[in-house]
Coordinates of C-alpha atoms in Angstrom, one line a residue:
M1 CA 0.0 0.1 0.1
D2 CA 1.0 3.3 -0.9
S3 CA 2.4 5.2 2.7
D4 CA 0.7 8.0 1.8
F5 CA -2.6 6.3 2.6
S6 CA -1.5 3.8 5.3
P7 CA -2.8 4.3 9.0
V8 CA -1.5 6.7 11.1
D9 CA -2.4 8.2 14.6
H10 CA -6.1 9.5 15.3
R11 CA -5.3 13.1 14.3
S12 CA -8.2 15.8 13.7
D13 CA -6.2 17.4 10.7
Y14 CA -6.0 14.6 8.2
D15 CA -5.7 16.5 4.7
F16 CA -8.7 14.6 2.6
G17 CA -8.3 17.2 0.1
F18 CA -8.4 14.6 -2.5
A19 CA -11.9 13.4 -1.4
F20 CA -13.5 17.2 -1.9
N21 CA -16.3 17.1 -4.2
D22 CA -15.4 13.6 -5.6
S23 CA -18.2 11.2 -6.2
N24 CA -15.8 8.2 -5.5
F25 CA -15.2 9.1 -2.0
S26 CA -18.5 10.6 -1.7
D27 CA -22.0 9.5 0.0
R28 CA -24.4 12.2 -0.4
V29 CA -25.1 15.3 -2.1
L30 CA -25.2 18.9 -1.1
K31 CA -27.0 21.3 -3.1
I32 CA -26.6 25.0 -2.6
E33 CA -29.6 27.0 -4.3
I34 CA -29.2 30.8 -4.6
V35 CA -33.1 31.9 -4.2
A36 CA -33.9 35.5 -5.4
D37 CA -34.6 38.1 -2.8
L38 CA -37.7 40.3 -2.4
P39 CA -38.4 43.2 -4.6
D40 CA -36.5 45.9 -2.2
A41 CA -33.7 43.9 -1.3
K42 CA -30.4 45.2 -2.1
S43 CA -26.6 44.5 -2.0
V44 CA -25.4 45.7 1.5
G45 CA -22.3 46.6 0.3
D46 CA -23.7 49.3 -2.2
G47 CA -22.3 52.6 -1.6
C48 CA -19.9 51.3 1.4
S49 CA -16.8 53.0 1.9
S50 CA -15.3 51.4 5.2
I51 CA -16.0 48.1 7.0
T52 CA -18.0 49.9 9.4
E53 CA -20.2 51.1 7.2
W54 CA -20.7 47.8 5.4
S55 CA -21.2 46.2 9.0
R56 CA -24.1 48.6 9.4
N57 CA -25.5 47.9 6.6
R58 CA -25.3 43.8 7.4
K59 CA -27.1 44.8 10.4
R60 CA -29.7 46.7 8.8
R61 CA -30.2 44.1 5.9
R62 CA -30.3 41.7 9.1
E63 CA -33.3 43.4 10.6
D64 CA -35.2 43.4 7.6
I65 CA -35.2 39.5 7.2
N66 CA -35.0 38.9 10.8
K67 CA -38.3 37.1 10.8
D68 CA -37.1 34.5 8.3
I69 CA -36.0 31.1 9.9
A70 CA -32.9 30.0 10.1
V71 CA -33.0 26.2 9.6
E72 CA -36.0 24.4 7.9
V73 CA -36.0 20.9 6.5
V74 CA -38.8 20.0 4.2
G75 CA -39.7 16.6 2.8
Q76 CA -39.8 17.0 -1.0
N77 CA -39.2 13.1 -1.5
K78 CA -38.0 10.1 0.7
D79 CA -35.0 11.2 -0.6
E80 CA -33.9 14.6 -0.3
Q81 CA -33.9 17.3 2.5
V82 CA -34.2 21.2 2.0
L83 CA -32.4 23.1 4.3
N84 CA -33.9 26.8 4.1
F85 CA -30.6 28.4 5.5
N86 CA -30.1 31.9 5.7
I87 CA -26.1 32.2 5.8
P88 CA -25.7 34.4 9.1
D89 CA -24.0 37.9 8.3
T90 CA -20.7 38.9 9.9
E91 CA -22.3 41.6 11.9
N92 CA -25.0 39.2 13.7
N93 CA -24.5 35.7 12.8
V94 CA -27.9 34.4 14.5
A95 CA -30.9 35.9 13.5
C96 CA -32.9 34.7 16.6
E97 CA -30.8 33.8 19.8
N98 CA -32.9 31.0 20.6
Q99 CA -32.4 29.4 16.9
D100 CA -29.7 26.7 17.2
V101 CA -29.1 25.3 14.0
E102 CA -29.9 21.5 14.3
A103 CA -31.4 19.3 11.8
V104 CA -34.9 19.6 11.9
V105 CA -36.7 16.6 9.6
I106 CA -40.4 17.0 8.8
A107 CA -42.4 13.7 7.3
E108 CA -44.5 14.2 4.2
G109 CA -48.0 16.1 5.0
S110 CA -49.4 19.1 6.6
P111 CA -46.8 21.4 8.1
T112 CA -48.8 21.1 11.4
D113 CA -49.1 17.5 11.4
S114 CA -45.5 17.2 10.2
Q115 CA -43.9 19.0 13.3
L116 CA -41.7 16.9 15.8
D117 CA -41.7 17.3 19.5
F118 CA -38.2 19.4 19.9
N119 CA -38.4 19.1 23.8
R120 CA -39.0 15.4 23.9
R121 CA -36.2 14.9 21.5
G122 CA -33.9 17.5 23.3
D123 CA -32.7 19.0 20.2
A124 CA -32.8 22.8 19.9
A125 CA -35.7 25.1 19.5
G126 CA -37.1 24.8 15.9
P127 CA -39.5 27.4 14.2
S128 CA -42.1 28.9 15.8
S129 CA -44.9 29.5 13.8
D130 CA -46.9 27.3 11.2
S131 CA -46.3 29.6 8.8
S132 CA -42.1 29.6 9.0
W133 CA -42.5 25.4 8.0
S134 CA -43.8 26.5 4.3
M135 CA -41.2 25.9 1.4
D136 CA -39.6 29.0 0.3
C137 CA -41.3 30.2 -2.6
S138 CA -38.7 32.4 -3.9
T139 CA -37.3 31.7 -7.4
V140 CA -34.2 29.7 -7.7
L141 CA -31.5 31.9 -9.5
R142 CA -28.9 28.7 -9.5
V143 CA -27.9 25.5 -8.2
K144 CA -24.4 24.6 -7.1
S145 CA -23.9 20.5 -6.4
I146 CA -21.3 19.6 -4.1
Y147 CA -20.4 15.7 -3.7
I148 CA -19.8 15.2 0.3
S149 CA -19.0 12.9 2.7
S150 CA -21.0 12.3 5.7
A151 CA -18.1 10.8 7.4
I152 CA -15.9 13.7 7.1
L153 CA -18.1 16.4 7.4
A154 CA -19.7 14.5 10.7
A155 CA -16.2 14.5 12.1
K156 CA -15.6 18.1 11.9
S157 CA -19.1 19.8 12.6
L158 CA -21.6 19.1 15.3
F159 CA -24.1 20.0 12.7
F160 CA -23.5 17.4 10.5
H161 CA -22.6 14.8 13.1
K162 CA -26.4 15.3 14.4
L163 CA -28.0 15.5 11.4
F164 CA -26.1 12.5 9.5
L165 CA -26.6 10.2 12.6
N166 CA -29.6 11.4 14.9
G167 CA -31.1 7.6 14.1
I168 CA -34.1 8.3 12.1
K169 CA -34.9 7.7 8.7
E170 CA -34.1 11.2 7.5
S171 CA -30.6 10.7 8.4
E172 CA -30.1 8.5 5.7
Q173 CA -31.2 10.6 2.6
R174 CA -28.5 11.5 -0.1
D175 CA -29.4 14.7 -0.8
V176 CA -29.5 17.7 1.4
T177 CA -30.3 21.3 0.1
V178 CA -29.2 24.3 1.4
Q179 CA -31.0 27.8 0.1
I180 CA -29.1 31.1 0.5
H181 CA -30.7 34.4 -0.5
A182 CA -29.3 36.5 -3.2
S183 CA -28.9 39.4 -1.0
D184 CA -26.0 37.6 0.7
E185 CA -24.1 38.3 -2.1
V186 CA -22.2 41.5 -1.2
D187 CA -20.1 43.9 -2.9
L188 CA -17.3 44.8 -0.3
T189 CA -14.8 47.5 0.3
L190 CA -12.1 46.3 2.8
F191 CA -10.2 48.9 4.9
S192 CA -10.3 52.4 3.3
S193 CA -7.3 53.1 4.2
S194 CA -5.4 50.5 1.6
C195 CA -8.3 50.7 -1.1
I196 CA -8.3 47.2 -1.3
C197 CA -11.8 45.8 -3.1
S198 CA -13.2 42.4 -3.0
R199 CA -16.4 40.6 -3.8
G200 CA -17.5 38.2 -1.4
T201 CA -20.5 36.1 -0.9
E202 CA -22.1 33.7 1.9
E203 CA -22.1 31.3 -1.0
E204 CA -18.5 31.4 -1.0
A205 CA -17.9 31.4 2.7
L206 CA -19.8 27.6 2.7
L207 CA -17.9 26.3 0.2
D208 CA -14.5 27.4 1.8
L209 CA -15.9 26.1 5.3
L210 CA -16.5 22.4 3.1
H211 CA -13.2 22.7 1.6
F212 CA -11.8 23.3 5.0
M213 CA -13.3 20.2 6.7
Y214 CA -11.5 18.2 4.0
C215 CA -8.3 20.5 3.8
N216 CA -7.8 22.5 7.2
T217 CA -7.1 25.4 5.0
L218 CA -9.4 28.2 3.7
S219 CA -8.9 30.2 0.3
A220 CA -10.3 33.4 2.0
T221 CA -7.4 35.8 2.9
Q222 CA -9.7 39.2 3.2
A223 CA -10.7 40.0 6.9
T224 CA -14.5 40.7 5.8
A225 CA -14.4 37.0 3.9
L226 CA -12.8 35.4 6.9
L227 CA -15.3 36.7 9.2
D228 CA -18.0 35.2 6.9
V229 CA -16.5 31.9 7.0
L230 CA -15.8 32.2 10.9
L231 CA -19.7 32.8 11.1
V232 CA -21.0 29.9 9.0
A233 CA -18.6 27.8 10.8
D234 CA -20.0 29.0 14.4
K235 CA -23.6 28.1 12.6
F236 CA -22.1 24.8 11.6
K237 CA -20.5 24.4 14.9
V238 CA -17.0 23.8 13.2
A239 CA -14.8 24.9 16.1
S240 CA -11.4 24.3 14.0
C241 CA -12.4 26.4 11.5
M242 CA -13.2 29.1 13.9
R243 CA -9.9 28.9 15.8
Y244 CA -8.4 28.8 12.2
C245 CA -10.2 32.1 11.0
S246 CA -9.5 33.7 14.4
R247 CA -6.0 33.2 14.0
L248 CA -5.6 34.6 10.7
L249 CA -7.5 37.6 11.3
R250 CA -5.4 38.3 14.3
N251 CA -2.3 38.2 11.6
I252 CA -3.6 40.9 9.5
P253 CA -2.6 44.3 10.5
M254 CA -5.2 45.9 12.5
T255 CA -7.1 49.1 12.0
C256 CA -9.5 50.8 14.1
E257 CA -12.5 50.1 11.5
S258 CA -11.3 46.3 11.9
A259 CA -10.9 46.2 15.5
L260 CA -14.6 47.8 15.8
L261 CA -15.9 45.4 13.3
F262 CA -14.4 42.2 15.5
L263 CA -15.9 43.9 18.2
D264 CA -19.1 43.5 16.8
I265 CA -18.9 40.1 16.3
P266 CA -22.1 38.6 18.1
S267 CA -21.6 37.6 21.7
N268 CA -24.0 34.9 21.6
I269 CA -22.1 32.8 18.9
L270 CA -22.3 29.2 20.0
M271 CA -18.6 28.7 20.2
A272 CA -17.2 31.7 21.6
E273 CA -13.9 30.8 23.1
A274 CA -12.9 30.2 19.7
V275 CA -13.1 33.7 19.3
Q276 CA -12.0 35.3 22.3
P277 CA -8.5 35.8 21.3
L278 CA -9.4 37.9 18.4
T279 CA -11.7 40.2 20.7
D280 CA -9.0 40.4 23.3
A281 CA -6.5 41.5 20.6
A282 CA -8.8 44.2 19.0
K283 CA -10.0 45.7 22.8
H284 CA -5.9 45.6 23.3
F285 CA -5.3 47.7 19.8
L286 CA -8.2 50.3 20.6
A287 CA -6.7 50.7 24.0
V288 CA -3.1 51.1 22.9
K289 CA -4.4 53.6 20.3
Y290 CA -6.5 55.6 22.6
K291 CA -4.2 55.6 25.3
E292 CA -3.8 58.9 25.8
I293 CA -7.2 59.9 25.2
S294 CA -7.1 63.5 26.0
K295 CA -5.5 63.8 22.4
F296 CA -8.1 61.9 20.6
Q297 CA -11.2 62.9 22.4
E298 CA -13.3 63.9 19.4
E299 CA -12.4 60.2 17.8
V300 CA -13.2 58.5 20.9
L301 CA -16.2 60.4 21.1
K302 CA -17.7 59.0 17.6
L303 CA -16.8 55.3 18.8
P304 CA -19.8 52.9 18.8
L305 CA -20.4 51.1 22.5
A306 CA -18.0 48.6 21.8
G307 CA -15.1 50.9 21.0
I308 CA -15.8 53.0 24.3
E309 CA -15.9 50.0 26.7
A310 CA -12.6 48.6 25.1
V311 CA -11.0 52.0 25.6
L312 CA -12.5 52.6 29.1
S313 CA -11.7 49.1 30.4
S314 CA -8.3 49.5 30.0
D315 CA -5.6 50.5 33.1
D316 CA -3.0 52.0 31.4
L317 CA -5.3 55.0 30.1
Q318 CA -3.8 58.3 30.7
A319 CA -6.2 61.1 31.5
A320 CA -6.1 64.0 33.5
S321 CA -8.2 62.2 36.1
E322 CA -11.3 59.8 36.5
D323 CA -13.5 63.4 37.1
T324 CA -12.9 63.9 33.4
L325 CA -13.3 60.6 32.3
Y326 CA -16.6 60.4 34.1
D327 CA -17.4 63.8 32.0
L328 CA -16.4 62.0 28.7
V329 CA -18.5 59.2 29.2
L330 CA -21.6 61.6 29.8
K331 CA -20.9 63.4 26.7
W332 CA -20.3 60.3 24.8
A333 CA -24.0 59.0 26.0
R334 CA -25.7 62.2 25.4
T335 CA -24.3 62.3 21.7
H336 CA -25.4 58.7 21.1
Y337 CA -28.5 58.2 23.1
P338 CA -30.3 61.5 22.9
N339 CA -33.0 59.9 24.3
L340 CA -33.1 60.0 28.4
E341 CA -34.9 56.8 29.5
E342 CA -32.2 54.8 26.7
R343 CA -29.3 56.9 27.7
K344 CA -30.2 56.0 31.8
E345 CA -30.1 52.1 30.6
V346 CA -27.0 52.3 28.6
I347 CA -25.3 54.0 31.4
A348 CA -26.4 51.4 34.1
K349 CA -26.1 48.2 32.2
R350 CA -22.7 49.2 30.0
L351 CA -21.1 52.4 31.0
V352 CA -21.0 52.7 34.9
R353 CA -19.1 49.7 35.3
L354 CA -16.1 51.4 33.2
I355 CA -16.1 54.4 35.6
R356 CA -13.9 54.5 38.4
F357 CA -15.7 56.3 40.8
P358 CA -13.3 55.3 44.0
S359 CA -10.8 57.8 42.1
M360 CA -12.8 60.9 41.4
T361 CA -13.0 63.5 43.9
C362 CA -15.5 64.2 46.7
R363 CA -16.8 67.5 44.8
K364 CA -17.6 65.3 41.5
L365 CA -19.1 62.4 43.5
K366 CA -21.6 65.2 44.5
K367 CA -22.4 66.0 41.4
V368 CA -23.0 62.0 40.5
L369 CA -25.7 62.1 43.5
N370 CA -27.7 64.9 41.3
C371 CA -27.2 63.4 37.8
N372 CA -30.7 62.7 36.5
E373 CA -28.8 60.2 34.0
F374 CA -28.1 58.1 37.0
H375 CA -31.1 55.9 38.4
P376 CA -31.2 57.4 41.9
E377 CA -30.6 54.1 43.4
L378 CA -27.7 53.3 41.5
A379 CA -26.0 56.7 42.1
S380 CA -26.2 56.3 45.7
K381 CA -24.5 52.6 45.6
V382 CA -21.5 54.1 43.8
V383 CA -20.9 57.0 45.3
L384 CA -21.4 54.9 48.7
E385 CA -19.0 52.8 47.6
A386 CA -16.3 55.3 46.8
L387 CA -16.6 57.5 49.8
F388 CA -16.2 54.1 52.0
F389 CA -13.1 53.0 49.9
K390 CA -11.7 56.6 50.4
A391 CA -12.0 56.1 53.9
E392 CA -9.9 52.7 54.2
T393 CA -6.2 53.0 54.9
S394 CA -3.7 53.1 51.9
H395 CA -2.9 49.3 52.8
R396 CA -6.3 48.3 53.0
Q397 CA -6.9 50.1 49.8
R398 CA -4.5 48.4 47.8
A399 CA -5.9 44.8 49.3
I400 CA -9.4 45.8 48.1
A401 CA -8.1 46.6 44.6
A402 CA -6.1 43.3 44.6
D403 CA -9.3 41.4 45.8
E404 CA -10.2 38.7 42.9
P405 CA -14.0 39.6 42.8
N406 CA -13.1 43.2 41.8
A407 CA -10.6 42.0 38.8
A408 CA -13.5 41.9 36.2
N409 CA -13.9 45.5 35.7
H410 CA -11.0 46.9 38.4
R411 CA -13.1 49.7 39.6
F412 CA -10.5 50.1 42.6
V413 CA -7.3 50.2 40.4
E414 CA -6.0 53.8 39.5
R415 CA -5.1 54.4 36.0
V416 CA -2.4 56.7 34.8
Y417 CA -3.5 59.9 36.0
K418 CA -2.3 63.3 35.2
Y419 CA -3.6 64.4 38.6
R420 CA -3.0 62.0 41.1
P421 CA -5.9 61.1 43.7
V422 CA -5.5 62.5 46.9
K423 CA -7.3 61.6 50.5
V424 CA -8.6 64.8 51.9
V425 CA -10.1 65.2 55.4
E426 CA -11.4 68.9 56.1
L427 CA -11.8 70.5 59.5
E428 CA -13.7 73.6 60.4
L429 CA -12.9 74.3 64.1
P430 CA -11.0 75.6 65.7
H431 CA -9.4 77.1 62.2
Q432 CA -10.2 76.0 58.6
Q433 CA -7.7 73.7 57.9
C434 CA -7.3 70.2 55.9
V435 CA -4.8 67.5 55.9
V436 CA -4.1 66.1 52.6
Y437 CA -2.4 62.5 51.4
L438 CA -0.6 61.9 48.5
D439 CA 0.7 58.4 47.9
L440 CA 3.3 57.7 44.9
K441 CA 5.0 54.5 43.9
R442 CA 8.2 54.0 43.5
E443 CA 8.0 53.5 39.7
E444 CA 6.4 57.0 39.6
C445 CA 9.1 58.7 41.4
A446 CA 11.9 56.8 39.4
Q447 CA 10.2 58.3 35.8
L448 CA 10.4 61.6 37.4
F449 CA 14.1 61.7 36.9
P450 CA 15.9 63.9 35.8
S451 CA 13.6 67.0 35.4
G452 CA 9.9 65.4 35.9
R453 CA 6.9 66.7 38.1
V454 CA 3.5 64.7 39.1
Y455 CA 0.8 66.7 40.6
S456 CA -2.2 66.0 42.6
Q457 CA -5.9 66.3 42.0
A458 CA -7.1 70.0 43.0
F459 CA -8.4 69.9 46.7
H460 CA -10.4 73.0 48.7
L461 CA -9.6 75.1 51.5
G462 CA -11.4 78.5 52.2
G463 CA -13.2 78.4 49.0
Q464 CA -10.0 78.3 46.6
G465 CA -8.6 75.2 45.0
F466 CA -5.0 74.4 45.8
F467 CA -3.0 70.7 44.6
L468 CA 0.4 69.5 45.6
S469 CA 3.2 68.9 43.2
A470 CA 6.1 66.4 43.5
H471 CA 9.6 67.2 41.4
C472 CA 12.7 65.7 40.6
N473 CA 14.9 69.1 40.7
M474 CA 18.6 70.5 41.6
D475 CA 19.4 71.1 45.2
Q476 CA 19.5 75.1 46.2
Q477 CA 23.4 75.1 44.9
G478 CA 22.6 73.3 41.7
T479 CA 25.0 70.2 42.7
Y480 CA 23.0 67.0 42.7
H481 CA 19.3 65.9 41.8
C482 CA 16.8 65.3 44.9
F483 CA 13.3 65.1 45.5
G484 CA 11.1 68.3 46.1
L485 CA 7.6 68.5 47.0
F486 CA 5.2 72.0 46.6
L487 CA 1.9 73.3 47.2
G488 CA 0.5 75.6 44.6
M489 CA -2.9 77.5 44.1
Q490 CA -4.9 77.3 41.2
E491 CA -5.5 80.3 38.8
K492 CA -9.0 81.0 39.8
G493 CA -10.4 84.2 40.7
S494 CA -8.1 86.8 42.7
V495 CA -8.3 86.0 46.2
S496 CA -5.2 85.8 48.0
F497 CA -4.7 84.7 51.8
G498 CA -2.3 83.5 54.4
V499 CA -1.9 79.7 55.0
D500 CA 0.4 77.7 57.4
Y501 CA 1.3 74.4 56.0
E502 CA 3.5 71.5 57.0
F503 CA 4.9 68.8 54.9
A504 CA 5.2 65.0 56.2
A505 CA 6.3 61.6 55.5
R506 CA 6.2 58.1 57.0
S507 CA 9.5 56.5 57.3
K508 CA 11.0 53.3 58.2
P509 CA 11.5 51.9 60.7
T510 CA 8.5 53.4 63.1
E511 CA 6.8 54.0 59.7
E512 CA 5.0 56.8 61.4
Y513 CA 4.4 60.1 59.9
V514 CA 7.6 62.7 60.6
S515 CA 7.3 66.4 59.8
K516 CA 9.6 67.3 57.1
Y517 CA 9.4 70.9 56.5
K518 CA 7.3 74.2 58.1
G519 CA 6.1 77.1 56.5
N520 CA 3.6 79.9 56.0
Y521 CA 3.0 81.7 52.6
T522 CA 0.7 84.4 51.4
F523 CA -0.6 82.6 48.3
T524 CA -1.7 84.6 45.4
V525 CA -3.2 83.0 41.7
G526 CA -0.9 80.9 40.3
K527 CA 1.6 81.0 42.7
A528 CA 3.5 77.3 44.5
V529 CA 5.9 77.3 47.4
G530 CA 7.8 74.3 48.7
Y531 CA 10.9 72.7 49.7
R532 CA 13.6 71.5 46.7
N533 CA 15.1 68.8 49.0
L534 CA 12.5 67.2 51.1
F535 CA 14.3 64.4 52.3
G536 CA 17.9 66.2 52.9
V537 CA 19.4 63.3 50.5
H538 CA 20.6 63.4 46.6
W539 CA 18.2 61.4 44.3
Q540 CA 20.0 58.3 44.3
A541 CA 19.8 58.0 48.2
F542 CA 16.1 58.9 48.1
I543 CA 15.3 56.0 45.4
E544 CA 17.4 53.1 46.1
D545 CA 16.0 50.0 47.1
D546 CA 16.9 50.0 50.7
S547 CA 15.6 53.8 51.3
N548 CA 13.9 54.3 54.7
N549 CA 11.6 56.4 52.5
F550 CA 9.3 53.6 50.5
I551 CA 7.2 51.4 52.7
N552 CA 6.1 48.2 50.6
G553 CA 7.3 50.2 47.3
I554 CA 5.2 53.8 48.2
L555 CA 6.2 56.8 49.3
H556 CA 3.6 58.2 51.8
L557 CA 3.1 62.2 51.7
R558 CA 0.9 64.4 53.9
A559 CA 0.6 68.2 53.5
E560 CA -1.6 70.1 56.3
L561 CA -3.1 73.4 55.5
T562 CA -4.2 75.9 57.7
I563 CA -5.9 79.5 57.0
R564 CA -4.2 82.3 59.3
Q565 CA -6.6 84.2 60.7

């Protein structure tokens, strides 16, 4: 015997390409019928200039034909099965969420008499109305017949496995017919940036899938064509092809449009784990692209829901503060959902988990309580949770942020803020006073060298805004670098008043706050005061691994401000 055909190990990736569409190695015939559309049907690719527009048109067409049944088997004669199968579009591969692709067999006779009891059989739900069981009366434009091997298809596809091996007489029928509507043929304009145009059809996707089940390779190379194959593979439950398509799509250079299209893959596809790496890659691409979100605010405001979710889910997002991100979310929601009730629902169900309320200022949290775009119960819940978190000690806050149940949405994890969050205690008697706590990670401090600075969020005293700023600067004589801490007043109004201030820091071995510098200053708009060398050592001694200034990698700073009478 030729060694090419000798028995080998039981792998699932044999190359049976020699048997594809060959009557000598086939026991069945699959007929693909292209049927005419309704008079008003239009190619969804007409006028498309981008993947995003193509996806929107696919969704629109899917809504127009949503009443069609996903799978229908009608007994034409004792030797033939007909499956009225609307191949899924790449935007939403399942017309109805509860319509699994199963072999549904109808014996000859009236539709009512011939329906099977799906619950008794344990199969997925079948058609929900008698009208859906009638034959498709559309005109058949052409028929494509393929010789198929039931053994090969059953080995690769759970759909065909159940169809051919379900134990009833129809499983032995030789002919199976699949109907595809002509409107499923689309002119696709692929990534607008590269101006690559191609013509893709659902018929081609189905043929490519069948060929894959024999050869483990695809002819499709363009993103939209691969998406068609992927979603057809999901419909026929060919997990190996879905993983293969996902891998090929990840290897194609990603653009913003393609990433959004990948995120638009229906979340209810049968084998979601096969495409999870693809959607993860799309989310990562968008998160990196819009990392410095302040530079791309107008673009971000135009993103669809899946896009804004991907961006705001990132821990590495660089923003002025969580307050600004909260404002951005509201602005986005108002733009995309002008109806207040719809906006409330989207905020409550999809967007609120993306806002990290514990990192917001107390002043902004008060505005959340009064925001009519939040359900009152939801607003109270998120604000109380944020305030309780703020009241915790620093080490307890870090423990909560690392807690496994909170890992999914990272709501207690700080992002990379331009203005670092602070904890503020305000006192009115006997003097107007506030105590401000600022924690900086060792890595953040290290990045300040040789001339960087980091600012705190604003805090208020006597109705005026203040902030802290940490610097890497030269000492007074300009001989070496050192760590400095400064107190500034925001440029608002024309108020000037005197403030007593004291800087302190925790240090080993006592880990208690130790006063480092005291002073008083009459502040005017835009002025700052502080100490160039807070710890009295050069930069290397301050930042080294065994430095007494860092406790578990955190530098703990405190500033006390009192208004002089």
